[in-house]
JSON list of C-alpha atoms and ligand atoms in Angstrom, two decimals:
[
{"chain": "A", "resi": 1, "resn": "UNK", "atom": "CA", "xyz": [7.89, -34.97, 7.69]},
{"chain": "A", "resi": 2, "resn": "UNK", "atom": "CA", "xyz": [8.50, -35.10, 3.98]},
{"chain": "A", "resi": 3, "resn": "UNK", "atom": "CA", "xyz": [5.87, -32.56, 3.00]},
{"chain": "A", "resi": 4, "resn": "UNK", "atom": "CA", "xyz": [3.97, -29.86, 4.82]},
{"chain": "A", "resi": 5, "resn": "UNK", "atom": "CA", "xyz": [0.77, -29.38, 2.85]},
{"chain": "A", "resi": 6, "resn": "UNK", "atom": "CA", "xyz": [-1.28, -26.91, 4.86]},
{"chain": "A", "resi": 7, "resn": "UNK", "atom": "CA", "xyz": [-4.56, -25.08, 4.50]},
{"chain": "A", "resi": 8, "resn": "UNK", "atom": "CA", "xyz": [-5.43, -21.96, 6.47]},
{"chain": "A", "resi": 9, "resn": "UNK", "atom": "CA", "xyz": [-9.18, -21.85, 6.96]},
{"chain": "A", "resi": 10, "resn": "UNK", "atom": "CA", "xyz": [-11.32, -19.16, 8.58]},
{"chain": "A", "resi": 11, "resn": "UNK", "atom": "CA", "xyz": [-13.51, -16.16, 7.83]},
{"chain": "A", "resi": 12, "resn": "UNK", "atom": "CA", "xyz": [-12.16, -13.14, 5.95]},
{"chain": "A", "resi": 13, "resn": "UNK", "atom": "CA", "xyz": [-10.22, -10.95, 8.36]},
{"chain": "A", "resi": 14, "resn": "UNK", "atom": "CA", "xyz": [-9.32, -13.80, 10.76]},
{"chain": "A", "resi": 15, "resn": "UNK", "atom": "CA", "xyz": [-5.61, -13.14, 10.22]},
{"chain": "A", "resi": 16, "resn": "UNK", "atom": "CA", "xyz": [-4.91, -15.97, 7.78]},
{"chain": "A", "resi": 17, "resn": "UNK", "atom": "CA", "xyz": [-2.63, -13.79, 5.68]},
{"chain": "A", "resi": 18, "resn": "UNK", "atom": "CA", "xyz": [-0.63, -12.61, 8.70]},
{"chain": "A", "resi": 19, "resn": "UNK", "atom": "CA", "xyz": [-0.15, -16.15, 9.94]},
{"chain": "A", "resi": 20, "resn": "UNK", "atom": "CA", "xyz": [0.69, -17.37, 6.45]},
{"chain": "A", "resi": 21, "resn": "UNK", "atom": "CA", "xyz": [3.53, -14.85, 6.14]},
{"chain": "A", "resi": 22, "resn": "UNK", "atom": "CA", "xyz": [5.07, -16.09, 9.38]},
{"chain": "A", "resi": 23, "resn": "UNK", "atom": "CA", "xyz": [4.72, -19.75, 8.51]},
{"chain": "A", "resi": 24, "resn": "UNK", "atom": "CA", "xyz": [6.13, -19.10, 5.06]},
{"chain": "A", "resi": 25, "resn": "UNK", "atom": "CA", "xyz": [9.31, -17.62, 6.50]},
{"chain": "A", "resi": 26, "resn": "UNK", "atom": "CA", "xyz": [9.66, -20.20, 9.23]},
{"chain": "A", "resi": 27, "resn": "UNK", "atom": "CA", "xyz": [8.97, -23.35, 7.25]},
{"chain": "A", "resi": 28, "resn": "UNK", "atom": "CA", "xyz": [10.02, -22.07, 3.81]},
{"chain": "A", "resi": 29, "resn": "UNK", "atom": "CA", "xyz": [6.68, -22.82, 2.21]},
{"chain": "A", "resi": 30, "resn": "UNK", "atom": "CA", "xyz": [5.12, -20.89, -0.66]},
{"chain": "A", "resi": 31, "resn": "UNK", "atom": "CA", "xyz": [2.17, -18.80, 0.52]},
{"chain": "A", "resi": 32, "resn": "UNK", "atom": "CA", "xyz": [-0.56, -19.31, -2.06]},
{"chain": "A", "resi": 33, "resn": "UNK", "atom": "CA", "xyz": [-3.35, -16.80, -1.52]},
{"chain": "A", "resi": 34, "resn": "UNK", "atom": "CA", "xyz": [-6.22, -16.97, -3.99]},
{"chain": "A", "resi": 35, "resn": "UNK", "atom": "CA", "xyz": [-7.30, -13.46, -3.00]},
{"chain": "A", "resi": 36, "resn": "UNK", "atom": "CA", "xyz": [-3.83, -12.11, -3.87]},
{"chain": "A", "resi": 37, "resn": "UNK", "atom": "CA", "xyz": [-3.70, -14.07, -7.13]},
{"chain": "A", "resi": 38, "resn": "UNK", "atom": "CA", "xyz": [-7.13, -12.74, -8.15]},
{"chain": "A", "resi": 39, "resn": "UNK", "atom": "CA", "xyz": [-6.36, -9.14, -7.14]},
{"chain": "A", "resi": 40, "resn": "UNK", "atom": "CA", "xyz": [-3.16, -9.31, -9.19]},
{"chain": "A", "resi": 41, "resn": "UNK", "atom": "CA", "xyz": [-5.15, -10.66, -12.16]},
{"chain": "A", "resi": 42, "resn": "UNK", "atom": "CA", "xyz": [-7.60, -7.75, -11.82]},
{"chain": "A", "resi": 43, "resn": "UNK", "atom": "CA", "xyz": [-4.72, -5.25, -11.67]},
{"chain": "A", "resi": 44, "resn": "UNK", "atom": "CA", "xyz": [-3.10, -6.84, -14.74]},
{"chain": "A", "resi": 45, "resn": "UNK", "atom": "CA", "xyz": [-6.42, -6.84, -16.60]},
{"chain": "A", "resi": 46, "resn": "UNK", "atom": "CA", "xyz": [-6.09, -10.51, -17.58]},
{"chain": "A", "resi": 47, "resn": "UNK", "atom": "CA", "xyz": [-9.05, -12.62, -18.65]},
{"chain": "A", "resi": 48, "resn": "UNK", "atom": "CA", "xyz": [-9.14, -14.19, -15.18]},
{"chain": "A", "resi": 49, "resn": "UNK", "atom": "CA", "xyz": [-9.16, -10.73, -13.62]},
{"chain": "A", "resi": 50, "resn": "UNK", "atom": "CA", "xyz": [-11.97, -9.51, -15.85]},
{"chain": "A", "resi": 51, "resn": "UNK", "atom": "CA", "xyz": [-14.07, -12.54, -14.95]},
{"chain": "A", "resi": 52, "resn": "UNK", "atom": "CA", "xyz": [-13.32, -12.28, -11.22]},
{"chain": "A", "resi": 53, "resn": "UNK", "atom": "CA", "xyz": [-13.73, -8.54, -10.61]},
{"chain": "A", "resi": 54, "resn": "UNK", "atom": "CA", "xyz": [-17.52, -8.32, -10.35]},
{"chain": "A", "resi": 55, "resn": "UNK", "atom": "CA", "xyz": [-17.72, -11.25, -7.96]},
{"chain": "A", "resi": 56, "resn": "UNK", "atom": "CA", "xyz": [-14.94, -9.85, -5.78]},
{"chain": "A", "resi": 57, "resn": "UNK", "atom": "CA", "xyz": [-16.36, -6.34, -5.58]},
{"chain": "A", "resi": 58, "resn": "UNK", "atom": "CA", "xyz": [-19.69, -7.65, -4.34]},
{"chain": "A", "resi": 59, "resn": "UNK", "atom": "CA", "xyz": [-18.14, -10.16, -1.91]},
{"chain": "A", "resi": 60, "resn": "UNK", "atom": "CA", "xyz": [-19.36, -13.21, -3.83]},
{"chain": "A", "resi": 61, "resn": "UNK", "atom": "CA", "xyz": [-17.17, -16.21, -4.63]},
{"chain": "A", "resi": 62, "resn": "UNK", "atom": "CA", "xyz": [-15.65, -16.56, -8.05]},
{"chain": "A", "resi": 63, "resn": "UNK", "atom": "CA", "xyz": [-17.16, -19.74, -9.60]},
{"chain": "A", "resi": 64, "resn": "UNK", "atom": "CA", "xyz": [-15.38, -23.01, -8.80]},
{"chain": "A", "resi": 65, "resn": "UNK", "atom": "CA", "xyz": [-14.60, -23.74, -12.45]},
{"chain": "A", "resi": 66, "resn": "UNK", "atom": "CA", "xyz": [-12.74, -20.42, -12.71]},
{"chain": "A", "resi": 67, "resn": "UNK", "atom": "CA", "xyz": [-10.56, -20.77, -9.62]},
{"chain": "A", "resi": 68, "resn": "UNK", "atom": "CA", "xyz": [-9.87, -24.51, -9.33]},
{"chain": "A", "resi": 69, "resn": "UNK", "atom": "CA", "xyz": [-7.70, -24.79, -12.45]},
{"chain": "A", "resi": 70, "resn": "UNK", "atom": "CA", "xyz": [-5.64, -21.76, -11.42]},
{"chain": "A", "resi": 71, "resn": "UNK", "atom": "CA", "xyz": [-4.78, -23.24, -8.04]},
{"chain": "A", "resi": 72, "resn": "UNK", "atom": "CA", "xyz": [-4.14, -26.78, -9.20]},
{"chain": "A", "resi": 73, "resn": "UNK", "atom": "CA", "xyz": [-1.69, -25.38, -11.75]},
{"chain": "A", "resi": 74, "resn": "UNK", "atom": "CA", "xyz": [0.00, -23.25, -9.08]},
{"chain": "A", "resi": 75, "resn": "UNK", "atom": "CA", "xyz": [0.42, -26.29, -6.80]},
{"chain": "A", "resi": 76, "resn": "UNK", "atom": "CA", "xyz": [2.24, -28.07, -9.60]},
{"chain": "A", "resi": 77, "resn": "UNK", "atom": "CA", "xyz": [5.01, -25.45, -9.69]},
{"chain": "A", "resi": 78, "resn": "UNK", "atom": "CA", "xyz": [8.47, -26.33, -8.40]},
{"chain": "A", "resi": 79, "resn": "UNK", "atom": "CA", "xyz": [8.39, -24.31, -5.19]},
{"chain": "A", "resi": 80, "resn": "UNK", "atom": "CA", "xyz": [5.30, -26.20, -3.98]},
{"chain": "A", "resi": 81, "resn": "UNK", "atom": "CA", "xyz": [6.89, -29.63, -4.35]},
{"chain": "A", "resi": 82, "resn": "UNK", "atom": "CA", "xyz": [7.82, -30.00, -0.67]},
{"chain": "A", "resi": 83, "resn": "UNK", "atom": "CA", "xyz": [4.77, -28.29, 0.72]},
{"chain": "A", "resi": 84, "resn": "UNK", "atom": "CA", "xyz": [2.49, -25.29, 0.50]},
{"chain": "A", "resi": 85, "resn": "UNK", "atom": "CA", "xyz": [0.39, -22.98, 2.52]},
{"chain": "A", "resi": 86, "resn": "UNK", "atom": "CA", "xyz": [-3.02, -22.38, 0.98]},
{"chain": "A", "resi": 87, "resn": "UNK", "atom": "CA", "xyz": [-4.76, -19.20, 2.14]},
{"chain": "A", "resi": 88, "resn": "UNK", "atom": "CA", "xyz": [-8.31, -18.60, 0.90]},
{"chain": "A", "resi": 89, "resn": "UNK", "atom": "CA", "xyz": [-8.62, -21.95, -0.91]},
{"chain": "A", "resi": 90, "resn": "UNK", "atom": "CA", "xyz": [-10.61, -24.17, -0.77]},
{"chain": "A", "resi": 91, "resn": "UNK", "atom": "CA", "xyz": [-13.73, -22.13, -0.02]},
{"chain": "A", "resi": 92, "resn": "UNK", "atom": "CA", "xyz": [-16.38, -24.64, -1.14]},
{"chain": "A", "resi": 93, "resn": "UNK", "atom": "CA", "xyz": [-16.84, -28.40, -0.83]},
{"chain": "A", "resi": 94, "resn": "UNK", "atom": "CA", "xyz": [-16.42, -28.60, -4.63]},
{"chain": "A", "resi": 95, "resn": "UNK", "atom": "CA", "xyz": [-13.02, -26.91, -4.37]},
{"chain": "A", "resi": 96, "resn": "UNK", "atom": "CA", "xyz": [-12.00, -29.20, -1.49]},
{"chain": "A", "resi": 97, "resn": "UNK", "atom": "CA", "xyz": [-12.96, -32.30, -3.50]},
{"chain": "A", "resi": 98, "resn": "UNK", "atom": "CA", "xyz": [-11.04, -31.03, -6.53]},
{"chain": "A", "resi": 99, "resn": "UNK", "atom": "CA", "xyz": [-7.99, -30.37, -4.36]},
{"chain": "A", "resi": 100, "resn": "UNK", "atom": "CA", "xyz": [-8.14, -33.86, -2.84]},
{"chain": "A", "resi": 101, "resn": "UNK", "atom": "CA", "xyz": [-8.40, -35.41, -6.33]},
{"chain": "A", "resi": 102, "resn": "UNK", "atom": "CA", "xyz": [-5.49, -33.38, -7.66]},
{"chain": "A", "resi": 103, "resn": "UNK", "atom": "CA", "xyz": [-3.25, -34.20, -4.68]},
{"chain": "A", "resi": 104, "resn": "UNK", "atom": "CA", "xyz": [-4.30, -37.87, -4.76]},
{"chain": "A", "resi": 105, "resn": "UNK", "atom": "CA", "xyz": [-3.32, -38.03, -8.44]},
{"chain": "A", "resi": 106, "resn": "UNK", "atom": "CA", "xyz": [0.18, -36.89, -7.45]},
{"chain": "A", "resi": 107, "resn": "UNK", "atom": "CA", "xyz": [0.35, -39.34, -4.55]},
{"chain": "A", "resi": 108, "resn": "UNK", "atom": "CA", "xyz": [0.24, -36.44, -2.12]},
{"chain": "A", "resi": 109, "resn": "UNK", "atom": "CA", "xyz": [-2.17, -35.54, 0.66]},
{"chain": "A", "resi": 110, "resn": "UNK", "atom": "CA", "xyz": [-2.95, -32.75, 3.10]},
{"chain": "A", "resi": 111, "resn": "UNK", "atom": "CA", "xyz": [-0.97, -32.57, 6.32]},
{"chain": "A", "resi": 112, "resn": "UNK", "atom": "CA", "xyz": [-3.32, -30.35, 8.31]},
{"chain": "A", "resi": 113, "resn": "UNK", "atom": "CA", "xyz": [-6.06, -27.74, 8.11]},
{"chain": "A", "resi": 114, "resn": "UNK", "atom": "CA", "xyz": [-5.55, -24.80, 10.47]},
{"chain": "A", "resi": 115, "resn": "UNK", "atom": "CA", "xyz": [-8.85, -23.14, 11.36]},
{"chain": "A", "resi": 116, "resn": "UNK", "atom": "CA", "xyz": [-8.58, -19.60, 12.75]},
{"chain": "A", "resi": 117, "resn": "UNK", "atom": "CA", "xyz": [-11.83, -18.67, 14.51]},
{"chain": "A", "resi": 118, "resn": "UNK", "atom": "CA", "xyz": [-13.03, -15.08, 15.06]},
{"chain": "A", "resi": 119, "resn": "UNK", "atom": "CA", "xyz": [-16.61, -13.94, 15.83]},
{"chain": "A", "resi": 120, "resn": "UNK", "atom": "CA", "xyz": [-18.47, -11.97, 13.12]},
{"chain": "A", "resi": 121, "resn": "UNK", "atom": "CA", "xyz": [-18.65, -8.67, 15.03]},
{"chain": "A", "resi": 122, "resn": "UNK", "atom": "CA", "xyz": [-14.90, -8.60, 15.50]},
{"chain": "A", "resi": 123, "resn": "UNK", "atom": "CA", "xyz": [-14.43, -9.37, 11.79]},
{"chain": "A", "resi": 124, "resn": "UNK", "atom": "CA", "xyz": [-16.57, -6.41, 10.74]},
{"chain": "A", "resi": 125, "resn": "UNK", "atom": "CA", "xyz": [-14.54, -4.11, 13.02]},
{"chain": "A", "resi": 126, "resn": "UNK", "atom": "CA", "xyz": [-11.26, -5.44, 11.72]},
{"chain": "A", "resi": 127, "resn": "UNK", "atom": "CA", "xyz": [-12.04, -5.35, 8.01]},
{"chain": "A", "resi": 128, "resn": "UNK", "atom": "CA", "xyz": [-13.97, -2.12, 7.77]},
{"chain": "A", "resi": 129, "resn": "UNK", "atom": "CA", "xyz": [-11.10, -0.28, 9.50]},
{"chain": "A", "resi": 130, "resn": "UNK", "atom": "CA", "xyz": [-8.54, -1.65, 7.07]},
{"chain": "A", "resi": 131, "resn": "UNK", "atom": "CA", "xyz": [-6.78, 0.81, 4.74]},
{"chain": "A", "resi": 132, "resn": "UNK", "atom": "CA", "xyz": [-4.39, -0.17, 1.96]},
{"chain": "A", "resi": 133, "resn": "UNK", "atom": "CA", "xyz": [-1.63, 1.44, -0.02]},
{"chain": "A", "resi": 134, "resn": "UNK", "atom": "CA", "xyz": [-2.85, 0.63, -3.55]},
{"chain": "A", "resi": 135, "resn": "UNK", "atom": "CA", "xyz": [0.72, 0.77, -4.89]},
{"chain": "A", "resi": 136, "resn": "UNK", "atom": "CA", "xyz": [2.56, -1.53, -2.49]},
{"chain": "A", "resi": 137, "resn": "UNK", "atom": "CA", "xyz": [-0.29, -3.44, -0.84]},
{"chain": "A", "resi": 138, "resn": "UNK", "atom": "CA", "xyz": [0.89, -2.30, 2.63]},
{"chain": "A", "resi": 139, "resn": "UNK", "atom": "CA", "xyz": [-2.00, -2.57, 5.08]},
{"chain": "A", "resi": 140, "resn": "UNK", "atom": "CA", "xyz": [-2.98, -0.35, 8.04]},
{"chain": "A", "resi": 141, "resn": "UNK", "atom": "CA", "xyz": [-5.96, -0.23, 10.41]},
{"chain": "A", "resi": 142, "resn": "UNK", "atom": "CA", "xyz": [-7.56, 3.02, 11.53]},
{"chain": "A", "resi": 143, "resn": "UNK", "atom": "CA", "xyz": [-7.67, 1.86, 15.19]},
{"chain": "A", "resi": 144, "resn": "UNK", "atom": "CA", "xyz": [-5.27, -1.07, 15.58]},
{"chain": "A", "resi": 145, "resn": "UNK", "atom": "CA", "xyz": [-2.39, -0.03, 13.33]},
{"chain": "A", "resi": 146, "resn": "UNK", "atom": "CA", "xyz": [-2.90, 3.57, 12.17]},
{"chain": "A", "resi": 147, "resn": "UNK", "atom": "CA", "xyz": [-0.40, 5.34, 9.92]},
{"chain": "A", "resi": 148, "resn": "UNK", "atom": "CA", "xyz": [1.49, 8.26, 11.53]},
{"chain": "A", "resi": 149, "resn": "UNK", "atom": "CA", "xyz": [-0.47, 10.72, 9.41]},
{"chain": "A", "resi": 150, "resn": "UNK", "atom": "CA", "xyz": [-4.13, 9.90, 8.78]},
{"chain": "A", "resi": 151, "resn": "UNK", "atom": "CA", "xyz": [-4.85, 8.44, 5.35]},
{"chain": "A", "resi": 152, "resn": "UNK", "atom": "CA", "xyz": [-1.24, 8.38, 4.13]},
{"chain": "A", "resi": 153, "resn": "UNK", "atom": "CA", "xyz": [1.35, 5.60, 3.92]},
{"chain": "A", "resi": 154, "resn": "UNK", "atom": "CA", "xyz": [4.23, 5.99, 6.42]},
{"chain": "A", "resi": 155, "resn": "UNK", "atom": "CA", "xyz": [6.85, 4.77, 3.97]},
{"chain": "A", "resi": 156, "resn": "UNK", "atom": "CA", "xyz": [6.12, 6.50, 0.66]},
{"chain": "A", "resi": 157, "resn": "UNK", "atom": "CA", "xyz": [3.32, 8.96, 1.38]},
{"chain": "A", "resi": 158, "resn": "UNK", "atom": "CA", "xyz": [0.82, 7.31, -1.01]},
{"chain": "A", "resi": 159, "resn": "UNK", "atom": "CA", "xyz": [-2.82, 8.09, -0.09]},
{"chain": "A", "resi": 160, "resn": "UNK", "atom": "CA", "xyz": [-4.43, 5.02, 1.50]},
{"chain": "A", "resi": 161, "resn": "UNK", "atom": "CA", "xyz": [-7.69, 3.62, 0.19]},
{"chain": "A", "resi": 162, "resn": "UNK", "atom": "CA", "xyz": [-10.40, 1.28, 1.43]},
{"chain": "A", "resi": 163, "resn": "UNK", "atom": "CA", "xyz": [-10.69, -1.79, -0.77]},
{"chain": "A", "resi": 164, "resn": "UNK", "atom": "CA", "xyz": [-14.12, -2.02, -2.41]},
{"chain": "A", "resi": 165, "resn": "UNK", "atom": "CA", "xyz": [-14.76, -5.38, -0.76]},
{"chain": "A", "resi": 166, "resn": "UNK", "atom": "CA", "xyz": [-13.72, -4.04, 2.68]},
{"chain": "A", "resi": 167, "resn": "UNK", "atom": "CA", "xyz": [-16.72, -1.66, 2.84]},
{"chain": "A", "resi": 168, "resn": "UNK", "atom": "CA", "xyz": [-19.05, -2.65, 5.71]},
{"chain": "A", "resi": 169, "resn": "UNK", "atom": "CA", "xyz": [-21.99, -3.81, 3.56]},
{"chain": "A", "resi": 170, "resn": "UNK", "atom": "CA", "xyz": [-19.70, -5.98, 1.43]},
{"chain": "A", "resi": 171, "resn": "UNK", "atom": "CA", "xyz": [-18.03, -7.39, 4.54]},
{"chain": "A", "resi": 172, "resn": "UNK", "atom": "CA", "xyz": [-21.46, -8.52, 5.79]},
{"chain": "A", "resi": 173, "resn": "UNK", "atom": "CA", "xyz": [-22.03, -10.28, 2.49]},
{"chain": "A", "resi": 174, "resn": "UNK", "atom": "CA", "xyz": [-18.58, -11.89, 2.59]},
{"chain": "A", "resi": 175, "resn": "UNK", "atom": "CA", "xyz": [-19.40, -13.22, 6.05]},
{"chain": "A", "resi": 176, "resn": "UNK", "atom": "CA", "xyz": [-22.78, -14.58, 4.89]},
{"chain": "A", "resi": 177, "resn": "UNK", "atom": "CA", "xyz": [-21.02, -16.29, 1.98]},
{"chain": "A", "resi": 178, "resn": "UNK", "atom": "CA", "xyz": [-18.42, -17.69, 4.38]},
{"chain": "A", "resi": 179, "resn": "UNK", "atom": "CA", "xyz": [-21.07, -19.20, 6.67]},
{"chain": "A", "resi": 180, "resn": "UNK", "atom": "CA", "xyz": [-23.05, -20.60, 3.77]},
{"chain": "A", "resi": 181, "resn": "UNK", "atom": "CA", "xyz": [-20.37, -21.95, 1.47]},
{"chain": "A", "resi": 182, "resn": "UNK", "atom": "CA", "xyz": [-17.08, -22.21, 3.35]},
{"chain": "A", "resi": 183, "resn": "UNK", "atom": "CA", "xyz": [-18.00, -23.11, 6.95]},
{"chain": "A", "resi": 184, "resn": "UNK", "atom": "CA", "xyz": [-19.17, -26.62, 5.86]},
{"chain": "A", "resi": 185, "resn": "UNK", "atom": "CA", "xyz": [-15.46, -27.33, 5.27]},
{"chain": "A", "resi": 186, "resn": "UNK", "atom": "CA", "xyz": [-14.94, -27.33, 9.04]},
{"chain": "A", "resi": 187, "resn": "UNK", "atom": "CA", "xyz": [-16.95, -30.55, 9.47]},
{"chain": "A", "resi": 188, "resn": "UNK", "atom": "CA", "xyz": [-15.56, -31.90, 6.17]},
{"chain": "A", "resi": 189, "resn": "UNK", "atom": "CA", "xyz": [-11.96, -31.70, 7.38]},
{"chain": "A", "resi": 190, "resn": "UNK", "atom": "CA", "xyz": [-12.81, -32.55, 10.99]},
{"chain": "A", "resi": 191, "resn": "UNK", "atom": "CA", "xyz": [-14.29, -35.84, 9.77]},
{"chain": "A", "resi": 192, "resn": "UNK", "atom": "CA", "xyz": [-10.97, -36.56, 8.06]},
{"chain": "A", "resi": 193, "resn": "UNK", "atom": "CA", "xyz": [-9.05, -35.90, 11.29]},
{"chain": "A", "resi": 194, "resn": "UNK", "atom": "CA", "xyz": [-7.20, -32.99, 9.69]},
{"chain": "A", "resi": 195, "resn": "UNK", "atom": "CA", "xyz": [-8.71, -30.02, 11.53]},
{"chain": "A", "resi": 196, "resn": "UNK", "atom": "CA", "xyz": [-6.91, -27.96, 14.19]},
{"chain": "A", "resi": 197, "resn": "UNK", "atom": "CA", "xyz": [-8.65, -24.97, 15.78]},
{"chain": "A", "resi": 198, "resn": "UNK", "atom": "CA", "xyz": [-7.03, -21.69, 16.87]},
{"chain": "A", "resi": 199, "resn": "UNK", "atom": "CA", "xyz": [-8.50, -18.71, 18.71]},
{"chain": "A", "resi": 200, "resn": "UNK", "atom": "CA", "xyz": [-8.02, -15.87, 16.23]},
{"chain": "A", "resi": 201, "resn": "UNK", "atom": "CA", "xyz": [-8.95, -13.19, 18.77]},
{"chain": "A", "resi": 202, "resn": "UNK", "atom": "CA", "xyz": [-5.59, -13.75, 20.50]},
{"chain": "A", "resi": 203, "resn": "UNK", "atom": "CA", "xyz": [-2.59, -11.58, 19.58]},
{"chain": "A", "resi": 204, "resn": "UNK", "atom": "CA", "xyz": [-0.97, -12.60, 16.26]},
{"chain": "A", "resi": 205, "resn": "UNK", "atom": "CA", "xyz": [2.20, -13.74, 18.06]},
{"chain": "A", "resi": 206, "resn": "UNK", "atom": "CA", "xyz": [0.20, -15.97, 20.34]},
{"chain": "A", "resi": 207, "resn": "UNK", "atom": "CA", "xyz": [-1.76, -17.51, 17.45]},
{"chain": "A", "resi": 208, "resn": "UNK", "atom": "CA", "xyz": [1.54, -18.09, 15.63]},
{"chain": "A", "resi": 209, "resn": "UNK", "atom": "CA", "xyz": [2.96, -19.82, 18.73]},
{"chain": "A", "resi": 210, "resn": "UNK", "atom": "CA", "xyz": [0.00, -22.20, 18.93]},
{"chain": "A", "resi": 211, "resn": "UNK", "atom": "CA", "xyz": [0.20, -23.01, 15.23]},
{"chain": "A", "resi": 212, "resn": "UNK", "atom": "CA", "xyz": [3.95, -23.62, 15.46]},
{"chain": "A", "resi": 213, "resn": "UNK", "atom": "CA", "xyz": [3.40, -26.00, 18.41]},
{"chain": "A", "resi": 214, "resn": "UNK", "atom": "CA", "xyz": [0.76, -27.92, 16.46]},
{"chain": "A", "resi": 215, "resn": "UNK", "atom": "CA", "xyz": [3.03, -28.33, 13.45]},
{"chain": "A", "resi": 216, "resn": "UNK", "atom": "CA", "xyz": [5.88, -29.51, 15.69]},
{"chain": "A", "resi": 217, "resn": "UNK", "atom": "CA", "xyz": [3.58, -32.11, 17.26]},
{"chain": "A", "resi": 218, "resn": "UNK", "atom": "CA", "xyz": [2.49, -33.33, 13.83]},
{"chain": "A", "resi": 219, "resn": "UNK", "atom": "CA", "xyz": [6.12, -33.69, 12.81]},
{"chain": "A", "resi": 220, "resn": "UNK", "atom": "CA", "xyz": [7.01, -35.61, 15.97]},
{"chain": "A", "resi": 221, "resn": "UNK", "atom": "CA", "xyz": [4.04, -37.93, 15.51]},
{"chain": "A", "resi": 222, "resn": "UNK", "atom": "CA", "xyz": [5.22, -38.75, 12.03]},
{"chain": "A", "resi": 223, "resn": "UNK", "atom": "CA", "xyz": [8.71, -39.59, 13.25]},
{"chain": "A", "resi": 224, "resn": "UNK", "atom": "CA", "xyz": [7.43, -42.10, 15.80]},
{"chain": "B", "resi": 1, "resn": "AMP", "atom": "P1", "xyz": [-9.72, -12.89, 0.11]},
{"chain": "B", "resi": 1, "resn": "AMP", "atom": "O1", "xyz": [-8.69, -11.84, 0.03]},
{"chain": "B", "resi": 1, "resn": "AMP", "atom": "O2", "xyz": [-9.16, -14.29, 0.34]},
{"chain": "B", "resi": 1, "resn": "AMP", "atom": "O3", "xyz": [-10.82, -12.58, 1.10]},
{"chain": "B", "resi": 1, "resn": "AMP", "atom": "O4", "xyz": [-10.41, -12.98, -1.33]},
{"chain": "B", "resi": 1, "resn": "AMP", "atom": "C1", "xyz": [-11.03, -11.85, -1.91]},
{"chain": "B", "resi": 1, "resn": "AMP", "atom": "C2", "xyz": [-12.11, -12.28, -2.89]},
{"chain": "B", "resi": 1, "resn": "AMP", "atom": "O5", "xyz": [-11.56, -13.10, -3.92]},
{"chain": "B", "resi": 1, "resn": "AMP", "atom": "C3", "xyz": [-13.22, -13.12, -2.30]},
{"chain": "B", "resi": 1, "resn": "AMP", "atom": "O6", "xyz": [-14.22, -12.34, -1.67]},
{"chain": "B", "resi": 1, "resn": "AMP", "atom": "C4", "xyz": [-13.74, -13.84, -3.53]},
{"chain": "B", "resi": 1, "resn": "AMP", "atom": "O7", "xyz": [-14.52, -13.00, -4.35]},
{"chain": "B", "resi": 1, "resn": "AMP", "atom": "C5", "xyz": [-12.46, -14.13, -4.29]},
{"chain": "B", "resi": 1, "resn": "AMP", "atom": "N1", "xyz": [-11.87, -15.44, -3.90]},
{"chain": "B", "resi": 1, "resn": "AMP", "atom": "C6", "xyz": [-10.72, -15.64, -3.21]},
{"chain": "B", "resi": 1, "resn": "AMP", "atom": "N2", "xyz": [-10.48, -16.95, -3.04]},
{"chain": "B", "resi": 1, "resn": "AMP", "atom": "C7", "xyz": [-11.52, -17.60, -3.63]},
{"chain": "B", "resi": 1, "resn": "AMP", "atom": "C8", "xyz": [-11.87, -18.97, -3.78]},
{"chain": "B", "resi": 1, "resn": "AMP", "atom": "N3", "xyz": [-11.11, -19.95, -3.28]},
{"chain": "B", "resi": 1, "resn": "AMP", "atom": "N4", "xyz": [-13.03, -19.25, -4.43]},
{"chain": "B", "resi": 1, "resn": "AMP", "atom": "C9", "xyz": [-13.81, -18.29, -4.95]},
{"chain": "B", "resi": 1, "resn": "AMP", "atom": "N5", "xyz": [-13.54, -16.99, -4.84]},
{"chain": "B", "resi": 1, "resn": "AMP", "atom": "C10", "xyz": [-12.41, -16.63, -4.18]}
]
């Protein structure tokens, strides 16, 4: 397969980031996370960050016209020439159409959309227990992956915080936004024959195994 142009789709907290890190290492693809790009922009105090912050803190989506240009530009960088792994984009039909246009203009197309499914209740449990080292970005979970000493990073002792948008009421809003604005992409990509579904309640290794098998099958099909 010449290119591996992949999208990871699914609600916040489905494990897209975890899977993306594994796929990145295995297939040598750049992991392009819009959430990470926007959080970095907020931390750097750039114009993009200043625009995005209010939306992010309340769990709303940043407007399409703000995010689309950023991602299209990122996809044009050298390391994305042979493929990419989009995590958190597209999140609306407008974004998906813009992505298709941009790829089409470069004579490229999507290889597959990997949908990681997790029920809402499980998402709320996962996200509201998440704690982050604000310096390094290292992530823990109060039940599933607790630090050795409560509230403190194992590696450098930095006090852990809860991200503003990980607070339970914001998580509920993020889920509502997902169902309203992002879930329509499931049918959108299914209609194009691109969608592959994965049970995100399984252990991360198991999910990774299923995704790997799907990518191998896609590659074999292309060789035939
Ligand atoms: P994430 O870490 O992917 O859940 O993203 C965190 C927040 O960044 C979201 O709740 C949105 O406010 C914003 N965001 C990330 N990706 C997008 C996108 N593709 N479109 C609009 N807003 C986004």
